[in-house]
Structure formats: C-alpha cells, structure tokens
PDB file of C-alpha atoms in Angstrom:
ATOM      1  CA  UNK A 170      -1.841  25.551 -16.137  1.00  0.00           C
ATOM      2  CA  UNK A 171      -4.397  23.886 -13.867  1.00  0.00           C
ATOM      3  CA  UNK A 172      -3.793  20.304 -12.859  1.00  0.00           C
ATOM      4  CA  UNK A 173      -6.152  17.883 -14.571  1.00  0.00           C
ATOM      5  CA  UNK A 174      -8.092  15.709 -12.151  1.00  0.00           C
ATOM      6  CA  UNK A 175      -8.806  12.172 -13.343  1.00  0.00           C
ATOM      7  CA  UNK A 176     -11.595  10.489 -11.395  1.00  0.00           C
ATOM      8  CA  UNK A 177     -11.934   6.692 -11.162  1.00  0.00           C
ATOM      9  CA  UNK A 178     -15.081   5.722  -9.278  1.00  0.00           C
ATOM     10  CA  UNK A 179     -15.371   2.182  -7.881  1.00  0.00           C
ATOM     11  CA  UNK A 180     -18.825   0.808  -7.159  1.00  0.00           C
ATOM     12  CA  UNK A 181     -20.419  -2.610  -6.762  1.00  0.00           C
ATOM     13  CA  UNK A 182     -23.494  -1.610  -8.787  1.00  0.00           C
ATOM     14  CA  UNK A 183     -24.232  -0.256 -12.266  1.00  0.00           C
ATOM     15  CA  UNK A 184     -24.069   3.551 -11.937  1.00  0.00           C
ATOM     16  CA  UNK A 185     -27.519   5.078 -12.410  1.00  0.00           C
ATOM     17  CA  UNK A 186     -25.989   8.427 -13.309  1.00  0.00           C
ATOM     18  CA  UNK A 187     -22.545   9.035 -14.789  1.00  0.00           C
ATOM     19  CA  UNK A 188     -20.449  12.188 -15.031  1.00  0.00           C
ATOM     20  CA  UNK A 189     -18.647  13.256 -18.176  1.00  0.00           C
ATOM     21  CA  UNK A 190     -14.991  12.245 -18.235  1.00  0.00           C
ATOM     22  CA  UNK A 191     -15.288  10.021 -15.134  1.00  0.00           C
ATOM     23  CA  UNK A 192     -14.214   6.367 -15.381  1.00  0.00           C
ATOM     24  CA  UNK A 193     -16.320   3.854 -13.446  1.00  0.00           C
ATOM     25  CA  UNK A 194     -15.018   0.507 -12.189  1.00  0.00           C
ATOM     26  CA  UNK A 195     -17.695  -2.093 -11.468  1.00  0.00           C
ATOM     27  CA  UNK A 196     -18.240  -5.849 -11.891  1.00  0.00           C
ATOM     28  CA  UNK A 197     -20.847  -4.928 -14.540  1.00  0.00           C
ATOM     29  CA  UNK A 198     -18.492  -2.958 -16.729  1.00  0.00           C
ATOM     30  CA  UNK A 199     -18.081  -4.753 -20.018  1.00  0.00           C
ATOM     31  CA  UNK A 200     -21.151  -3.461 -21.885  1.00  0.00           C
ATOM     32  CA  UNK A 201     -21.102   0.239 -21.056  1.00  0.00           C
ATOM     33  CA  UNK A 202     -19.141   3.320 -22.202  1.00  0.00           C
ATOM     34  CA  UNK A 203     -16.531   4.522 -19.689  1.00  0.00           C
ATOM     35  CA  UNK A 204     -17.383   1.656 -17.346  1.00  0.00           C
ATOM     36  CA  UNK A 205     -14.818  -1.122 -16.840  1.00  0.00           C
ATOM     37  CA  UNK A 206     -14.539  -4.287 -14.767  1.00  0.00           C
ATOM     38  CA  UNK A 207     -11.121  -3.343 -13.395  1.00  0.00           C
ATOM     39  CA  UNK A 208      -8.286  -0.844 -13.583  1.00  0.00           C
ATOM     40  CA  UNK A 209      -6.230  -3.366 -15.529  1.00  0.00           C
ATOM     41  CA  UNK A 210      -8.995  -3.634 -18.146  1.00  0.00           C
ATOM     42  CA  UNK A 211      -9.033   0.161 -18.455  1.00  0.00           C
ATOM     43  CA  UNK A 212      -5.258   0.291 -18.875  1.00  0.00           C
ATOM     44  CA  UNK A 213      -5.318  -2.505 -21.459  1.00  0.00           C
ATOM     45  CA  UNK A 214      -8.052  -0.911 -23.549  1.00  0.00           C
ATOM     46  CA  UNK A 215      -7.538   2.816 -23.039  1.00  0.00           C
ATOM     47  CA  UNK A 216      -4.295   4.050 -21.465  1.00  0.00           C
ATOM     48  CA  UNK A 217      -1.831   3.470 -18.664  1.00  0.00           C
ATOM     49  CA  UNK A 218      -2.586   5.532 -15.567  1.00  0.00           C
ATOM     50  CA  UNK A 219       0.257   7.928 -14.847  1.00  0.00           C
ATOM     51  CA  UNK A 220       0.781  10.981 -12.712  1.00  0.00           C
ATOM     52  CA  UNK A 221       2.816  14.165 -13.149  1.00  0.00           C
ATOM     53  CA  UNK A 222       2.688  17.903 -12.395  1.00  0.00           C
ATOM     54  CA  UNK A 223      -0.258  18.384 -14.759  1.00  0.00           C
ATOM     55  CA  UNK A 224      -2.195  15.244 -13.966  1.00  0.00           C
ATOM     56  CA  UNK A 225      -3.721  13.988 -10.677  1.00  0.00           C
ATOM     57  CA  UNK A 226      -5.582  10.721 -10.156  1.00  0.00           C
ATOM     58  CA  UNK A 227      -8.432  10.479  -7.660  1.00  0.00           C
ATOM     59  CA  UNK A 228      -9.807   7.004  -6.865  1.00  0.00           C
ATOM     60  CA  UNK A 229     -13.211   7.044  -5.187  1.00  0.00           C
ATOM     61  CA  UNK A 230     -14.895   4.000  -3.625  1.00  0.00           C
ATOM     62  CA  UNK A 231     -18.688   4.170  -3.334  1.00  0.00           C
ATOM     63  CA  UNK A 232     -21.295   2.153  -1.389  1.00  0.00           C
ATOM     64  CA  UNK A 233     -18.847   0.837   1.208  1.00  0.00           C
ATOM     65  CA  UNK A 234     -16.946  -1.109  -1.460  1.00  0.00           C
ATOM     66  CA  UNK A 235     -13.924  -1.308   0.870  1.00  0.00           C
ATOM     67  CA  UNK A 236     -13.562  -1.297   4.655  1.00  0.00           C
ATOM     68  CA  UNK A 237     -11.410   1.834   4.559  1.00  0.00           C
ATOM     69  CA  UNK A 238      -9.483   4.147   2.238  1.00  0.00           C
ATOM     70  CA  UNK A 239      -6.294   2.307   3.210  1.00  0.00           C
ATOM     71  CA  UNK A 240      -7.804  -1.032   2.182  1.00  0.00           C
ATOM     72  CA  UNK A 241      -8.757   0.633  -1.075  1.00  0.00           C
ATOM     73  CA  UNK A 242      -5.190   1.894  -1.609  1.00  0.00           C
ATOM     74  CA  UNK A 243      -3.616  -1.482  -0.880  1.00  0.00           C
ATOM     75  CA  UNK A 244      -5.964  -3.154  -3.357  1.00  0.00           C
ATOM     76  CA  UNK A 245      -4.379  -1.200  -6.236  1.00  0.00           C
ATOM     77  CA  UNK A 246      -0.625  -1.441  -5.554  1.00  0.00           C
ATOM     78  CA  UNK A 247       0.412  -0.521  -9.106  1.00  0.00           C
ATOM     79  CA  UNK A 248      -1.182   2.897  -9.130  1.00  0.00           C
ATOM     80  CA  UNK A 249       1.037   6.019  -8.909  1.00  0.00           C
ATOM     81  CA  UNK A 250       2.286   6.651  -5.387  1.00  0.00           C
ATOM     82  CA  UNK A 251       0.790  10.142  -5.042  1.00  0.00           C
ATOM     83  CA  UNK A 252      -2.711   9.129  -6.117  1.00  0.00           C
ATOM     84  CA  UNK A 253      -5.552   9.983  -3.764  1.00  0.00           C
ATOM     85  CA  UNK A 254      -7.733   7.090  -2.581  1.00  0.00           C
ATOM     86  CA  UNK A 255     -10.894   7.876  -0.664  1.00  0.00           C
ATOM     87  CA  UNK A 256     -14.005   5.981   0.362  1.00  0.00           C
ATOM     88  CA  UNK A 257     -16.974   8.321   0.307  1.00  0.00           C
ATOM     89  CA  UNK A 258     -20.418   8.872  -1.193  1.00  0.00           C
ATOM     90  CA  UNK A 259     -19.935  12.640  -1.420  1.00  0.00           C
ATOM     91  CA  UNK A 260     -20.636  14.267  -4.815  1.00  0.00           C
ATOM     92  CA  UNK A 261     -17.636  14.521  -7.130  1.00  0.00           C
ATOM     93  CA  UNK A 262     -18.061  18.306  -7.246  1.00  0.00           C
ATOM     94  CA  UNK A 263     -17.442  18.399  -3.490  1.00  0.00           C
ATOM     95  CA  UNK A 264     -14.347  16.229  -3.881  1.00  0.00           C
ATOM     96  CA  UNK A 265     -12.990  18.553  -6.574  1.00  0.00           C
ATOM     97  CA  UNK A 266     -13.276  21.444  -4.132  1.00  0.00           C
ATOM     98  CA  UNK A 267     -11.475  19.490  -1.423  1.00  0.00           C
ATOM     99  CA  UNK A 268      -8.630  18.532  -3.765  1.00  0.00           C
ATOM    100  CA  UNK A 269      -8.168  22.137  -4.878  1.00  0.00           C
ATOM    101  CA  UNK A 270      -8.115  23.262  -1.235  1.00  0.00           C
ATOM    102  CA  UNK A 271      -5.620  20.503  -0.341  1.00  0.00           C
ATOM    103  CA  UNK A 272      -8.140  19.002   2.042  1.00  0.00           C
ATOM    104  CA  UNK A 273      -7.914  15.480   0.620  1.00  0.00           C
ATOM    105  CA  UNK A 274      -5.114  13.009   0.998  1.00  0.00           C
ATOM    106  CA  UNK A 275      -4.584   9.323   1.599  1.00  0.00           C
ATOM    107  CA  UNK A 276      -2.506   8.261   4.589  1.00  0.00           C
ATOM    108  CA  UNK A 277       0.736   6.782   3.274  1.00  0.00           C
ATOM    109  CA  UNK A 278       1.093   3.521   5.176  1.00  0.00           C
ATOM    110  CA  UNK A 279       4.798   3.187   4.391  1.00  0.00           C
ATOM    111  CA  UNK A 280       5.531   6.684   5.648  1.00  0.00           C
ATOM    112  CA  UNK A 281       4.780   5.078   9.042  1.00  0.00           C
ATOM    113  CA  UNK A 282       3.645   8.423  10.436  1.00  0.00           C
ATOM    114  CA  UNK A 283       1.418   8.773  13.482  1.00  0.00           C
ATOM    115  CA  UNK A 284      -2.110   7.431  13.025  1.00  0.00           C
ATOM    116  CA  UNK A 285      -3.511   9.537  15.859  1.00  0.00           C
ATOM    117  CA  UNK A 286      -5.214  12.027  13.537  1.00  0.00           C
ATOM    118  CA  UNK A 287      -6.673   9.753  10.868  1.00  0.00           C
ATOM    119  CA  UNK A 288     -10.150   8.226  10.887  1.00  0.00           C
ATOM    120  CA  UNK A 289     -10.993   5.183  12.986  1.00  0.00           C
ATOM    121  CA  UNK A 290     -11.489   2.806  10.033  1.00  0.00           C
ATOM    122  CA  UNK A 291      -8.213   3.872   8.441  1.00  0.00           C
ATOM    123  CA  UNK A 292      -6.356   3.650  11.761  1.00  0.00           C
ATOM    124  CA  UNK A 293      -7.711   0.138  12.342  1.00  0.00           C
ATOM    125  CA  UNK A 294      -6.575  -0.912   8.878  1.00  0.00           C
ATOM    126  CA  UNK A 295      -3.100   0.515   9.410  1.00  0.00           C
ATOM    127  CA  UNK A 296      -2.809  -1.308  12.747  1.00  0.00           C
ATOM    128  CA  UNK A 297      -3.923  -4.576  11.132  1.00  0.00           C
ATOM    129  CA  UNK A 298      -1.511  -4.300   8.207  1.00  0.00           C
ATOM    130  CA  UNK A 299       1.402  -3.261  10.406  1.00  0.00           C
ATOM    131  CA  UNK A 300       0.745  -6.338  12.526  1.00  0.00           C
ATOM    132  CA  UNK A 301       1.164  -8.452   9.383  1.00  0.00           C
ATOM    133  CA  UNK A 302       4.395  -6.669   8.457  1.00  0.00           C
ATOM    134  CA  UNK A 303       5.642  -7.050  12.026  1.00  0.00           C
ATOM    135  CA  UNK A 304       5.020 -10.804  11.942  1.00  0.00           C
ATOM    136  CA  UNK A 305       6.772 -11.142   8.580  1.00  0.00           C
ATOM    137  CA  UNK A 306       9.777  -9.158   9.765  1.00  0.00           C
ATOM    138  CA  UNK A 307      10.077 -11.305  12.904  1.00  0.00           C
ATOM    139  CA  UNK A 308      10.099 -14.387  10.683  1.00  0.00           C
ATOM    140  CA  UNK A 309      12.812 -12.878   8.491  1.00  0.00           C
ATOM    141  CA  UNK A 310      14.960 -11.851  11.430  1.00  0.00           C
ATOM    142  CA  UNK A 311      14.547 -15.186  13.221  1.00  0.00           C
ATOM    143  CA  UNK A 312      15.806 -16.843  10.028  1.00  0.00           C
ATOM    144  CA  UNK A 313      18.793 -14.481  10.028  1.00  0.00           C
ATOM    145  CA  UNK A 314      17.973 -12.794   6.714  1.00  0.00           C
ATOM    146  CA  UNK A 315      19.238  -9.431   8.013  1.00  0.00           C
ATOM    147  CA  UNK A 316      22.639 -11.118   8.443  1.00  0.00           C
ATOM    148  CA  UNK A 317      22.514 -12.897   5.066  1.00  0.00           C
ATOM    149  CA  UNK A 318      21.889 -16.188   6.855  1.00  0.00           C
ATOM    150  CA  UNK A 319      19.159 -18.769   6.375  1.00  0.00           C
ATOM    151  CA  UNK A 320      18.807 -20.543   9.705  1.00  0.00           C
ATOM    152  CA  UNK A 321      15.256 -21.838   9.558  1.00  0.00           C
ATOM    153  CA  UNK A 322      12.247 -22.432   7.341  1.00  0.00           C
ATOM    154  CA  UNK A 323       9.546 -19.791   7.588  1.00  0.00           C
ATOM    155  CA  UNK A 324       5.888 -19.868   6.448  1.00  0.00           C
ATOM    156  CA  UNK A 325       5.541 -19.963   2.668  1.00  0.00           C
ATOM    157  CA  UNK A 326       3.169 -16.996   2.519  1.00  0.00           C
ATOM    158  CA  UNK A 327       5.876 -14.762   4.002  1.00  0.00           C
ATOM    159  CA  UNK A 328       8.162 -15.356   1.028  1.00  0.00           C
ATOM    160  CA  UNK A 329       5.638 -15.584  -1.821  1.00  0.00           C
ATOM    161  CA  UNK A 330       4.631 -11.898  -1.557  1.00  0.00           C
ATOM    162  CA  UNK A 331       1.020 -12.683  -2.437  1.00  0.00           C
ATOM    163  CA  UNK A 332      -0.383 -10.999   0.681  1.00  0.00           C
ATOM    164  CA  UNK A 333      -1.822  -7.632  -0.523  1.00  0.00           C
ATOM    165  CA  UNK A 334       0.283  -5.515   1.846  1.00  0.00           C
ATOM    166  CA  UNK A 335       3.448  -7.334   0.723  1.00  0.00           C
ATOM    167  CA  UNK A 336       2.550  -6.803  -2.932  1.00  0.00           C
ATOM    168  CA  UNK A 337       2.105  -3.118  -2.196  1.00  0.00           C
ATOM    169  CA  UNK A 338       5.403  -3.040  -0.271  1.00  0.00           C
ATOM    170  CA  UNK A 339       7.273  -4.392  -3.316  1.00  0.00           C
ATOM    171  CA  UNK A 340       5.613  -1.911  -5.682  1.00  0.00           C
ATOM    172  CA  UNK A 341       5.924   1.062  -3.327  1.00  0.00           C
ATOM    173  CA  UNK A 342       9.669   0.685  -2.873  1.00  0.00           C
ATOM    174  CA  UNK A 343      10.142  -0.299  -6.530  1.00  0.00           C
ATOM    175  CA  UNK A 344      11.969  -3.491  -5.608  1.00  0.00           C
ATOM    176  CA  UNK A 345      13.126  -5.218  -8.777  1.00  0.00           C
ATOM    177  CA  UNK A 346      14.651  -8.605  -9.521  1.00  0.00           C
ATOM    178  CA  UNK A 347      17.777  -9.036 -11.614  1.00  0.00           C
ATOM    179  CA  UNK A 348      15.662  -9.815 -14.668  1.00  0.00           C
ATOM    180  CA  UNK A 349      11.970  -9.251 -15.520  1.00  0.00           C
ATOM    181  CA  UNK A 350      11.474 -12.982 -16.017  1.00  0.00           C
ATOM    182  CA  UNK A 351      12.599 -13.761 -12.446  1.00  0.00           C
ATOM    183  CA  UNK A 352       9.753 -13.744  -9.925  1.00  0.00           C
ATOM    184  CA  UNK A 353      10.312 -11.777  -6.717  1.00  0.00           C
ATOM    185  CA  UNK A 354       9.865 -14.934  -4.601  1.00  0.00           C
ATOM    186  CA  UNK A 355      12.453 -16.870  -6.634  1.00  0.00           C
ATOM    187  CA  UNK A 356      15.113 -14.222  -6.164  1.00  0.00           C
ATOM    188  CA  UNK A 357      14.214 -13.911  -2.489  1.00  0.00           C
ATOM    189  CA  UNK A 358      14.734 -17.644  -2.010  1.00  0.00           C
ATOM    190  CA  UNK A 359      18.089 -17.791  -3.788  1.00  0.00           C
ATOM    191  CA  UNK A 360      19.806 -14.477  -3.104  1.00  0.00           C
ATOM    192  CA  UNK A 361      20.982 -13.648   0.471  1.00  0.00           C
ATOM    193  CA  UNK A 362      21.700 -10.000  -0.403  1.00  0.00           C
ATOM    194  CA  UNK A 363      18.196  -9.596  -1.780  1.00  0.00           C
ATOM    195  CA  UNK A 364      16.687 -11.056   1.415  1.00  0.00           C
ATOM    196  CA  UNK A 365      18.835  -8.741   3.513  1.00  0.00           C
ATOM    197  CA  UNK A 366      17.755  -5.686   1.515  1.00  0.00           C
ATOM    198  CA  UNK A 367      14.048  -6.450   1.847  1.00  0.00           C
ATOM    199  CA  UNK A 368      14.370  -7.270   5.558  1.00  0.00           C
ATOM    200  CA  UNK A 369      16.221  -4.003   6.173  1.00  0.00           C
ATOM    201  CA  UNK A 370      13.623  -1.963   4.306  1.00  0.00           C
ATOM    202  CA  UNK A 371      10.842  -3.613   6.281  1.00  0.00           C
ATOM    203  CA  UNK A 372      12.718  -2.931   9.500  1.00  0.00           C
ATOM    204  CA  UNK A 373      13.050   0.780   8.622  1.00  0.00           C
ATOM    205  CA  UNK A 374       9.305   1.099   8.046  1.00  0.00           C
ATOM    206  CA  UNK A 375       8.455  -0.595  11.344  1.00  0.00           C
ATOM    207  CA  UNK A 376      11.106   1.345  13.269  1.00  0.00           C
ATOM    208  CA  UNK A 377       9.560   4.624  12.101  1.00  0.00           C
ATOM    209  CA  UNK A 378       6.094   3.333  12.917  1.00  0.00           C
ATOM    210  CA  UNK A 379       6.842   2.322  16.514  1.00  0.00           C
ATOM    211  CA  UNK A 380       8.625   5.620  17.211  1.00  0.00           C
ATOM    212  CA  UNK A 381       6.045   7.868  15.530  1.00  0.00           C
ATOM    213  CA  UNK A 382       3.197   6.062  17.288  1.00  0.00           C
ATOM    214  CA  UNK A 383       4.893   6.222  20.682  1.00  0.00           C
ATOM    215  CA  UNK A 384       5.285   2.479  21.093  1.00  0.00           C
ATOM    216  CA  UNK A 385       8.890   2.987  22.123  1.00  0.00           C
ATOM    217  CA  UNK A 386      11.228   5.868  22.956  1.00  0.00           C
ATOM    218  CA  UNK A 387      14.177   6.207  20.618  1.00  0.00           C
ATOM    219  CA  UNK A 388      16.503   6.588  23.588  1.00  0.00           C
ATOM    220  CA  UNK A 389      15.594   3.049  24.657  1.00  0.00           C
ATOM    221  CA  UNK A 390      16.834   1.547  21.391  1.00  0.00           C
ATOM    222  CA  UNK A 391      20.374   0.199  21.351  1.00  0.00           C
ATOM    223  CA  UNK A 392      20.060  -1.597  18.028  1.00  0.00           C
ATOM    224  CA  UNK A 393      17.118  -2.041  15.675  1.00  0.00           C
ATOM    225  CA  UNK A 394      18.738  -5.310  14.581  1.00  0.00           C
ATOM    226  CA  UNK A 395      18.250  -6.837  18.043  1.00  0.00           C
ATOM    227  CA  UNK A 396      15.359  -9.291  17.676  1.00  0.00           C
ATOM    228  CA  UNK A 397      14.742  -9.227  21.442  1.00  0.00           C
ATOM    229  CA  UNK A 398      13.837  -5.539  21.103  1.00  0.00           C
ATOM    230  CA  UNK A 399      11.132  -6.418  18.596  1.00  0.00           C
ATOM    231  CA  UNK A 400       9.874  -9.331  20.680  1.00  0.00           C
ATOM    232  CA  UNK A 401       9.423  -6.917  23.577  1.00  0.00           C
ATOM    233  CA  UNK A 402       7.076  -4.863  21.373  1.00  0.00           C
ATOM    234  CA  UNK A 403       4.940  -7.830  20.360  1.00  0.00           C
ATOM    235  CA  UNK A 404       2.061  -7.012  22.705  1.00  0.00           C
ATOM    236  CA  UNK A 405       1.848  -3.480  21.313  1.00  0.00           C
ATOM    237  CA  UNK A 406       1.021  -4.779  17.866  1.00  0.00           C
TER     238      UNK A 406
END
C-alpha cells in the first residue's frame, strides 16, 4: 500500500489557487474551505495530525513565511517527529516526486549531526539555536543542576521553557511532569532529579553537536560534566 502524503501549506496570503486534499494555513483562514488560521485550529475542527507507516505529513512554507526550514520546524513543536518541513515555492507535484525519491528531508536539530551539507539558511538557524541551548546549559551547570544542586539563581527565561527551541526540546524528547496539571517549569523549579535529567539530556545533544561539527576532538574530552571544558568552547558558538 502506498503511503498517503498529507500536505499542509503555510502562506501569509489568501491562496489564489488551491489543490484538492491540501490544507492551507494562513492568517485569512476562517472563511474558506480547507483553509485554517493555524494547525491547532485544524486539529480542533478536523482531526489530530498523526504519522505512521501509511501516512506522511509534509509541511510547506510559501512566500518566505519563515527564515528557514528549521525555523519552520521549531515553530510547530507538537507535530510528529518524522514530519517533513520545507520552505519552498516549488509546485506540490514536484515535491511529491522528491518525497517518493527520498530526496526531501528536514534536518533534525536534536540529532546534532554535521551541518556541513545543509543549506546556508538552515545552517545559520541551527548555529543560532545551538547557541541558545549552549547558553542555557551553561546556566544549568553553573547552578549545579547536573549534580542535583541549586547554587545560584539563573535567568527566568531559561527555566520557563517559553523559548521556541526549549519548547521543541521538551516535546521532542517527550519530557513529562509527574501529573498533567503540573507545568514543566514548576516541576523543574521544585524537583532536583528533574533538573538533572533535563540538564543531562541537553548536555548529550550539545556533546554530539560539538563532536560532529568538529568543534572538539573526542580524545580531548576527559569529562563532559566539566564546565571548564564547555567554557573553553564558548568562542566556537
């Protein structure tokens, strides 16, 4: 059985032409068939977006809606992990061909693989977002979170998880609180083990990133938990 391709096209205008079966996301969505203001509105009114062996979701940004495909991906943290996000004005028929030929994919920022072969705009976005994660991790480690300590106050935005890349981090790694009615920030503030777990996961992502992008040789690492090691890499971020 062929995999069904579900296309969600994001644009900042009212589409002049629409394709059958394609869902359009635009600020002008409320008065048109198959056109919605947001993904959340679509899921509320139609169906939850899921992915399996028979179903593939392709999110397409038109008209330079986002700075890069990575920005686009981060903006929708709740979407299935294997979804394809791409920023292009190419015809959908061309994109279908590329998907079938396995020529389309979205760089997985938390895979922390080398960015040497991805486009300039995507590489710049990855570098920018990794710089944010690096700063947050340094704050966590300086506060001793990796040792279940709490030695200093750190900036509020680092523990509220409202920054888009931090929201995506929480969703990507499926980090859950003890109860659905407990906010992620509340558990982070009150639970040392929870802080340690998140700090360690962040450290693993950044460790892979600096090795895969040749910012450090693995043989030069004595301990990833040594904050002086990370401070020595500061200029490379």
